[in-house]
mmCIF file of C-alpha atoms in Angstrom:
data_model
loop_
_atom_site.group_PDB
_atom_site.id
_atom_site.type_symbol
_atom_site.label_atom_id
_atom_site.label_comp_id
_atom_site.label_asym_id
_atom_site.label_seq_id
_atom_site.Cartn_x
_atom_site.Cartn_y
_atom_site.Cartn_z
ATOM 1 C CA MET A 1 108.678 17.981 49.126
ATOM 2 C CA LEU A 2 108.915 17.534 45.365
ATOM 3 C CA GLY A 3 106.422 18.191 42.626
ATOM 4 C CA VAL A 4 106.447 15.600 39.824
ATOM 5 C CA ASP A 5 104.920 16.395 36.441
ATOM 6 C CA SER A 6 102.321 13.679 35.809
ATOM 7 C CA LEU A 7 103.151 13.534 32.091
ATOM 8 C CA THR A 8 106.909 14.048 31.880
ATOM 9 C CA GLY A 9 108.065 12.956 35.330
ATOM 10 C CA GLU A 10 110.093 16.148 35.729
ATOM 11 C CA ARG A 11 110.734 17.076 39.344
ATOM 12 C CA THR A 12 110.782 20.458 41.063
ATOM 13 C CA VAL A 13 111.386 21.337 44.702
ATOM 14 C CA LEU A 14 108.211 22.734 46.237
ATOM 15 C CA SER A 15 109.449 22.932 49.809
ATOM 16 C CA ASP A 16 112.549 21.875 51.728
ATOM 17 C CA ASN A 17 114.450 23.137 54.729
ATOM 18 C CA VAL A 18 115.821 26.130 52.819
ATOM 19 C CA THR A 19 112.948 26.596 50.349
ATOM 20 C CA PRO A 20 111.371 29.094 50.705
ATOM 21 C CA ASN A 21 112.972 29.504 54.166
ATOM 22 C CA ALA A 22 114.043 27.507 57.212
ATOM 23 C CA ASN A 23 110.827 27.898 59.201
ATOM 24 C CA SER A 24 109.110 24.734 60.514
ATOM 25 C CA PRO A 25 111.697 22.390 58.985
ATOM 26 C CA PHE A 26 111.032 18.815 57.909
ATOM 27 C CA LEU A 27 112.799 16.115 59.929
ATOM 28 C CA GLU A 28 111.079 12.883 58.867
ATOM 29 C CA PRO A 29 108.215 13.572 56.452
ATOM 30 C CA VAL A 30 106.424 10.280 55.818
ATOM 31 C CA ALA A 31 102.988 11.034 54.352
ATOM 32 C CA LEU A 32 100.921 13.822 52.860
ATOM 33 C CA THR A 33 97.472 14.706 51.603
ATOM 34 C CA ILE A 34 96.326 17.642 49.500
ATOM 35 C CA GLY A 35 93.214 19.683 50.122
ATOM 36 C CA PHE A 36 91.498 22.365 52.193
ATOM 37 C CA ALA A 37 91.470 25.877 50.768
ATOM 38 C CA PRO A 38 93.729 27.687 50.141
ATOM 39 C CA ARG A 39 95.483 24.904 48.274
ATOM 40 C CA ARG A 40 97.974 23.283 50.546
ATOM 41 C CA ALA A 41 99.425 19.972 51.539
ATOM 42 C CA LEU A 42 99.287 18.527 55.009
ATOM 43 C CA VAL A 43 102.500 16.631 55.696
ATOM 44 C CA VAL A 44 102.996 14.147 58.526
ATOM 45 C CA ASP A 45 106.414 14.381 60.174
ATOM 46 C CA SER A 46 107.026 11.383 62.427
ATOM 47 C CA ALA A 47 110.203 12.688 64.055
ATOM 48 C CA THR A 48 108.566 15.885 65.302
ATOM 49 C CA ALA A 49 105.199 14.197 65.974
ATOM 50 C CA ALA A 50 103.511 16.918 63.973
ATOM 51 C CA VAL A 51 101.433 17.721 60.926
ATOM 52 C CA LEU A 52 102.828 20.563 58.834
ATOM 53 C CA SER A 53 100.862 22.743 56.438
ATOM 54 C CA VAL A 54 102.657 23.535 53.174
ATOM 55 C CA GLU A 55 101.317 26.199 50.818
ATOM 56 C CA LEU A 56 101.560 24.721 47.321
ATOM 57 C CA ALA A 57 102.105 28.078 45.613
ATOM 58 C CA THR A 58 104.987 29.255 47.793
ATOM 59 C CA GLY A 59 106.275 26.215 49.704
ATOM 60 C CA GLU A 60 105.749 28.061 52.998
ATOM 61 C CA ARG A 61 105.575 25.683 55.968
ATOM 62 C CA SER A 62 103.728 26.140 59.232
ATOM 63 C CA ILE A 63 102.581 23.892 62.060
ATOM 64 C CA PHE A 64 99.063 22.590 61.504
ATOM 65 C CA SER A 65 99.010 20.403 64.619
ATOM 66 C CA ASP A 66 101.583 19.339 67.210
ATOM 67 C CA ILE A 67 102.011 19.065 70.976
ATOM 68 C CA SER A 68 101.523 22.812 71.424
ATOM 69 C CA VAL A 69 99.225 23.683 68.496
ATOM 70 C CA PRO A 70 96.485 24.349 69.394
ATOM 71 C CA ASN A 71 97.131 22.763 72.823
ATOM 72 C CA SER A 72 98.630 19.667 74.428
ATOM 73 C CA TYR A 73 95.482 17.509 74.436
ATOM 74 C CA HIS A 74 95.745 14.148 72.662
ATOM 75 C CA PRO A 75 99.285 14.686 71.344
ATOM 76 C CA PHE A 76 100.722 12.571 68.560
ATOM 77 C CA ASP A 77 103.396 10.011 69.393
ATOM 78 C CA ARG A 78 104.422 8.554 66.026
ATOM 79 C CA PRO A 79 102.046 9.745 63.303
ATOM 80 C CA VAL A 80 102.543 7.842 60.045
ATOM 81 C CA ALA A 81 99.599 8.546 57.730
ATOM 82 C CA ILE A 82 96.916 11.127 56.976
ATOM 83 C CA ALA A 83 93.697 11.487 54.974
ATOM 84 C CA LEU A 84 91.049 14.183 54.618
ATOM 85 C CA ASP A 85 87.529 13.632 55.916
ATOM 86 C CA VAL A 86 86.008 16.421 53.851
ATOM 87 C CA ALA A 87 82.404 15.857 54.950
ATOM 88 C CA ASN A 88 83.412 16.445 58.566
ATOM 89 C CA ASP A 89 85.939 19.211 57.820
ATOM 90 C CA ARG A 90 88.854 17.433 59.446
ATOM 91 C CA ALA A 91 92.025 15.469 58.839
ATOM 92 C CA LEU A 92 92.425 11.922 60.127
ATOM 93 C CA VAL A 93 95.888 10.946 61.305
ATOM 94 C CA VAL A 94 97.060 7.393 61.979
ATOM 95 C CA ASP A 95 99.389 7.178 64.968
ATOM 96 C CA GLN A 96 101.221 3.863 64.944
ATOM 97 C CA LEU A 97 102.568 3.902 68.494
ATOM 98 C CA LEU A 98 99.267 5.044 69.976
ATOM 99 C CA GLY A 99 97.352 2.515 67.862
ATOM 100 C CA ALA A 100 94.851 5.219 67.036
ATOM 101 C CA VAL A 101 93.127 7.376 64.459
ATOM 102 C CA ILE A 102 93.240 10.990 65.637
ATOM 103 C CA ALA A 103 90.860 13.566 64.158
ATOM 104 C CA VAL A 104 92.161 17.119 63.680
ATOM 105 C CA ASP A 105 89.562 19.835 63.136
ATOM 106 C CA ARG A 106 90.423 22.063 60.170
ATOM 107 C CA GLN A 107 89.188 25.261 61.785
ATOM 108 C CA THR A 108 90.300 24.899 65.411
ATOM 109 C CA ARG A 109 93.111 22.316 64.964
ATOM 110 C CA GLU A 110 91.692 20.537 68.022
ATOM 111 C CA ARG A 111 92.644 16.866 68.224
ATOM 112 C CA THR A 112 90.218 14.165 69.323
ATOM 113 C CA VAL A 113 90.477 10.393 69.354
ATOM 114 C CA LEU A 114 88.181 8.965 66.704
ATOM 115 C CA SER A 115 89.219 5.361 67.307
ATOM 116 C CA ASN A 116 91.731 3.495 69.437
ATOM 117 C CA ASN A 117 91.734 0.248 71.377
ATOM 118 C CA THR A 118 89.405 1.629 74.032
ATOM 119 C CA THR A 119 87.421 4.099 71.895
ATOM 120 C CA PRO A 120 84.570 3.496 71.328
ATOM 121 C CA ASN A 121 85.270 -0.019 72.688
ATOM 122 C CA ALA A 122 87.914 -2.755 72.644
ATOM 123 C CA ASP A 123 86.455 -4.743 69.731
ATOM 124 C CA ASN A 124 88.710 -5.404 66.717
ATOM 125 C CA PRO A 125 91.732 -3.639 68.237
ATOM 126 C CA PHE A 126 94.486 -2.074 66.161
ATOM 127 C CA ALA A 127 97.839 -3.866 66.208
ATOM 128 C CA GLU A 128 100.081 -1.682 64.044
ATOM 129 C CA PRO A 129 98.035 0.664 61.848
ATOM 130 C CA SER A 130 100.038 2.037 58.952
ATOM 131 C CA ALA A 131 97.928 3.784 56.288
ATOM 132 C CA ILE A 132 94.491 5.328 55.812
ATOM 133 C CA VAL A 133 92.046 6.416 53.127
ATOM 134 C CA VAL A 134 88.574 7.897 53.584
ATOM 135 C CA ASP A 135 85.665 6.081 51.920
ATOM 136 C CA GLN A 136 83.245 8.992 52.172
ATOM 137 C CA ALA A 137 80.384 7.265 50.353
ATOM 138 C CA ASN A 138 80.302 4.579 53.042
ATOM 139 C CA ASN A 139 81.008 6.943 55.977
ATOM 140 C CA ARG A 140 84.186 5.139 56.959
ATOM 141 C CA ALA A 141 87.933 5.223 56.864
ATOM 142 C CA LEU A 142 89.913 2.215 55.696
ATOM 143 C CA VAL A 143 93.044 1.511 57.726
ATOM 144 C CA THR A 144 95.769 -1.013 56.908
ATOM 145 C CA ASP A 145 96.835 -2.937 59.986
ATOM 146 C CA GLU A 146 99.212 -5.919 59.904
ATOM 147 C CA GLU A 147 97.393 -8.661 57.924
ATOM 148 C CA ARG A 148 94.042 -6.943 57.387
ATOM 149 C CA LEU A 149 92.124 -3.905 56.212
ATOM 150 C CA ILE A 150 89.971 -2.344 58.923
ATOM 151 C CA ALA A 151 86.897 -0.153 58.403
ATOM 152 C CA VAL A 152 86.472 2.655 60.939
ATOM 153 C CA ASP A 153 83.056 4.297 61.203
ATOM 154 C CA LEU A 154 83.487 8.061 60.775
ATOM 155 C CA THR A 155 80.679 8.823 63.226
ATOM 156 C CA THR A 156 81.267 6.346 66.037
ATOM 157 C CA GLY A 157 84.862 5.198 65.554
ATOM 158 C CA GLU A 158 83.752 1.562 65.630
ATOM 159 C CA ARG A 159 86.155 -0.842 63.943
ATOM 160 C CA SER A 160 85.270 -3.836 61.790
ATOM 161 C CA ASP A 161 87.314 -6.037 59.488
ATOM 162 C CA LEU A 162 86.653 -5.327 55.836
ATOM 163 C CA SER A 163 89.260 -7.819 54.632
ATOM 164 C CA GLU A 164 91.259 -10.315 56.693
ATOM 165 C CA ASN A 165 93.021 -13.609 56.095
ATOM 166 C CA ARG A 166 90.993 -16.792 56.450
ATOM 167 C CA ARG A 167 92.029 -20.390 55.943
ATOM 168 C CA GLY A 168 91.778 -21.312 52.284
ATOM 169 C CA ASP A 169 91.928 -17.715 51.095
ATOM 170 C CA ALA A 170 94.041 -16.770 48.138
ATOM 171 C CA ASN A 171 96.044 -13.547 48.029
ATOM 172 C CA PHE A 172 96.867 -13.356 51.727
ATOM 173 C CA LEU A 173 97.712 -9.958 53.149
ATOM 174 C CA ARG A 174 101.067 -10.116 54.937
ATOM 175 C CA SER A 175 102.050 -6.516 55.536
ATOM 176 C CA PRO A 176 99.711 -3.982 53.885
ATOM 177 C CA THR A 177 101.363 -0.589 54.097
ATOM 178 C CA ALA A 178 99.525 1.725 51.689
ATOM 179 C CA VAL A 179 95.946 2.059 50.483
ATOM 180 C CA ALA A 180 93.962 4.160 48.000
ATOM 181 C CA LEU A 181 90.407 4.150 46.645
ATOM 182 C CA ASP A 182 89.579 3.203 43.065
ATOM 183 C CA VAL A 183 86.082 4.682 43.190
ATOM 184 C CA ALA A 184 85.225 3.913 39.569
ATOM 185 C CA ASN A 185 85.715 0.199 40.196
ATOM 186 C CA ASP A 186 84.288 0.118 43.748
ATOM 187 C CA ARG A 187 87.482 -1.184 45.288
ATOM 188 C CA ALA A 188 90.474 -0.295 47.389
ATOM 189 C CA ILE A 189 93.995 -0.747 46.047
ATOM 190 C CA VAL A 190 96.382 -2.074 48.686
ATOM 191 C CA VAL A 191 100.169 -2.312 48.634
ATOM 192 C CA ASP A 192 101.655 -5.270 50.509
ATOM 193 C CA SER A 193 105.323 -4.571 51.198
ATOM 194 C CA ARG A 194 106.197 -8.059 52.421
ATOM 195 C CA VAL A 195 105.005 -9.966 49.366
ATOM 196 C CA ARG A 196 105.796 -6.993 47.089
ATOM 197 C CA ALA A 197 102.422 -7.017 45.429
ATOM 198 C CA ILE A 198 99.341 -4.912 44.744
ATOM 199 C CA PHE A 199 95.892 -6.252 45.639
ATOM 200 C CA SER A 200 92.396 -4.959 44.985
ATOM 201 C CA VAL A 201 89.829 -5.243 47.775
ATOM 202 C CA ASP A 202 86.109 -5.176 46.953
ATOM 203 C CA LEU A 203 84.523 -2.393 49.030
ATOM 204 C CA THR A 204 81.415 -4.476 49.734
ATOM 205 C CA SER A 205 82.622 -8.039 50.168
ATOM 206 C CA GLY A 206 86.246 -7.495 51.144
ATOM 207 C CA GLU A 207 87.336 -10.077 48.581
ATOM 208 C CA ARG A 208 90.899 -9.655 47.346
ATOM 209 C CA GLU A 209 92.335 -10.075 43.877
ATOM 210 C CA ALA A 210 95.960 -9.837 42.785
ATOM 211 C CA VAL A 211 96.596 -6.872 40.479
ATOM 212 C CA ALA A 212 100.365 -6.983 40.072
ATOM 213 C CA ASP A 213 103.565 -8.285 41.623
ATOM 214 C CA ASN A 214 107.238 -8.299 40.675
ATOM 215 C CA SER A 215 106.689 -10.788 37.866
ATOM 216 C CA THR A 216 103.078 -10.009 36.888
ATOM 217 C CA PRO A 217 102.357 -8.833 34.260
ATOM 218 C CA SER A 218 106.095 -8.218 33.759
ATOM 219 C CA ARG A 219 109.266 -7.473 35.706
ATOM 220 C CA ILE A 220 109.339 -3.829 34.650
ATOM 221 C CA GLY A 221 109.101 -1.389 37.578
ATOM 222 C CA PRO A 222 109.562 -3.896 40.436
ATOM 223 C CA PHE A 223 107.988 -3.314 43.849
ATOM 224 C CA GLU A 224 110.785 -3.106 46.404
ATOM 225 C CA ALA A 225 109.806 -0.503 48.975
ATOM 226 C CA VAL A 226 106.556 1.163 47.936
ATOM 227 C CA ARG A 227 105.617 3.687 50.621
ATOM 228 C CA ALA A 228 102.594 5.478 49.166
ATOM 229 C CA ILE A 229 99.911 5.104 46.518
ATOM 230 C CA ALA A 230 97.418 7.393 44.791
ATOM 231 C CA VAL A 231 94.786 6.649 42.168
ATOM 232 C CA ASP A 232 94.735 8.829 39.051
ATOM 233 C CA GLY A 233 91.180 8.039 37.928
ATOM 234 C CA PRO A 234 91.086 10.006 34.646
ATOM 235 C CA ALA A 235 94.238 8.212 33.464
ATOM 236 C CA ASN A 236 93.068 4.834 34.847
ATOM 237 C CA ARG A 237 96.313 4.349 36.728
ATOM 238 C CA THR A 238 97.882 4.346 40.149
ATOM 239 C CA LEU A 239 100.997 6.274 41.078
ATOM 240 C CA LEU A 240 103.327 4.471 43.462
ATOM 241 C CA ALA A 241 106.121 6.106 45.458
ATOM 242 C CA SER A 242 109.048 3.766 46.086
ATOM 243 C CA SER A 243 112.007 4.502 48.348
ATOM 244 C CA SER A 244 114.212 1.711 46.993
ATOM 245 C CA PRO A 245 114.943 2.447 44.264
ATOM 246 C CA ALA A 246 113.828 6.058 44.687
ATOM 247 C CA SER A 247 111.171 6.393 41.999
ATOM 248 C CA ILE A 248 107.562 7.085 41.072
ATOM 249 C CA LEU A 249 105.912 4.206 39.230
ATOM 250 C CA SER A 250 102.791 4.416 37.072
ATOM 251 C CA MET A 251 100.620 1.288 37.027
ATOM 252 C CA ASP A 252 97.682 0.629 34.706
ATOM 253 C CA LEU A 253 94.612 -0.194 36.813
ATOM 254 C CA ALA A 254 93.242 -2.645 34.272
ATOM 255 C CA THR A 255 96.359 -4.629 33.391
ATOM 256 C CA GLY A 256 98.830 -3.996 36.218
ATOM 257 C CA GLU A 257 101.461 -2.956 33.682
ATOM 258 C CA ARG A 258 104.016 -0.570 35.126
ATOM 259 C CA ASN A 259 106.467 1.998 33.893
ATOM 260 C CA ILE A 260 108.809 4.381 35.631
ATOM 261 C CA LEU A 261 107.402 7.901 35.615
ATOM 262 C CA SER A 262 110.281 9.505 37.505
ATOM 263 C CA ASP A 263 113.515 8.254 39.073
ATOM 264 C CA GLU A 264 117.106 9.273 39.704
ATOM 265 C CA ALA A 265 118.293 8.316 36.211
#
């Protein structure tokens, strides 16, 4: 796990399989969220079907939740994404193979199924959920799933389509794989890996608008394999993590203009 200076792009190793020690090693870390005191990151590791806790000050790793912590109930199969539900003092984990959102209590680490294709019912089933963000103001989580963005009620687990493709629509979703909230503009920002584009989704209507693609507004900082997104509200930008080429992109929320904040060069 690397720390990247938000101004200079300089990178430092916060935690790896020898830093600060070899305990609870990473195998396939795919997503993280930051929060819960003391300051730490929760990192999803798909290969070990676990969520690791990483202390930001020391890099120390420990198991937050897996098949034996705190018990074997509702184990993960292939967890791929995580978000904090602060109001309910829990983390929400998307498990792609289970087709589910699993809630993990911060205090007890107990896992419960918030929503899957039988909980609370079979309406609007998941196909291949891939990313999640919590929209606390509307008491819901937003989950990317194939060609749509699904809203999941944080109380009941009920699923409804916030944004889906309809005949005649512009800006079709093909494979949305990352999502973040732009609270100041009342919208979600969605990465579509198939069309290599960024869309905004109105949080009320679900209407989509194109924000940027590989030629709009320019070809600088192309989208090839963007895996994660975060909104930096004070700087009016999004930060995009790409695996090919390995880089962190900064994108202006108003114009879609991009520059490379950090890469291998």
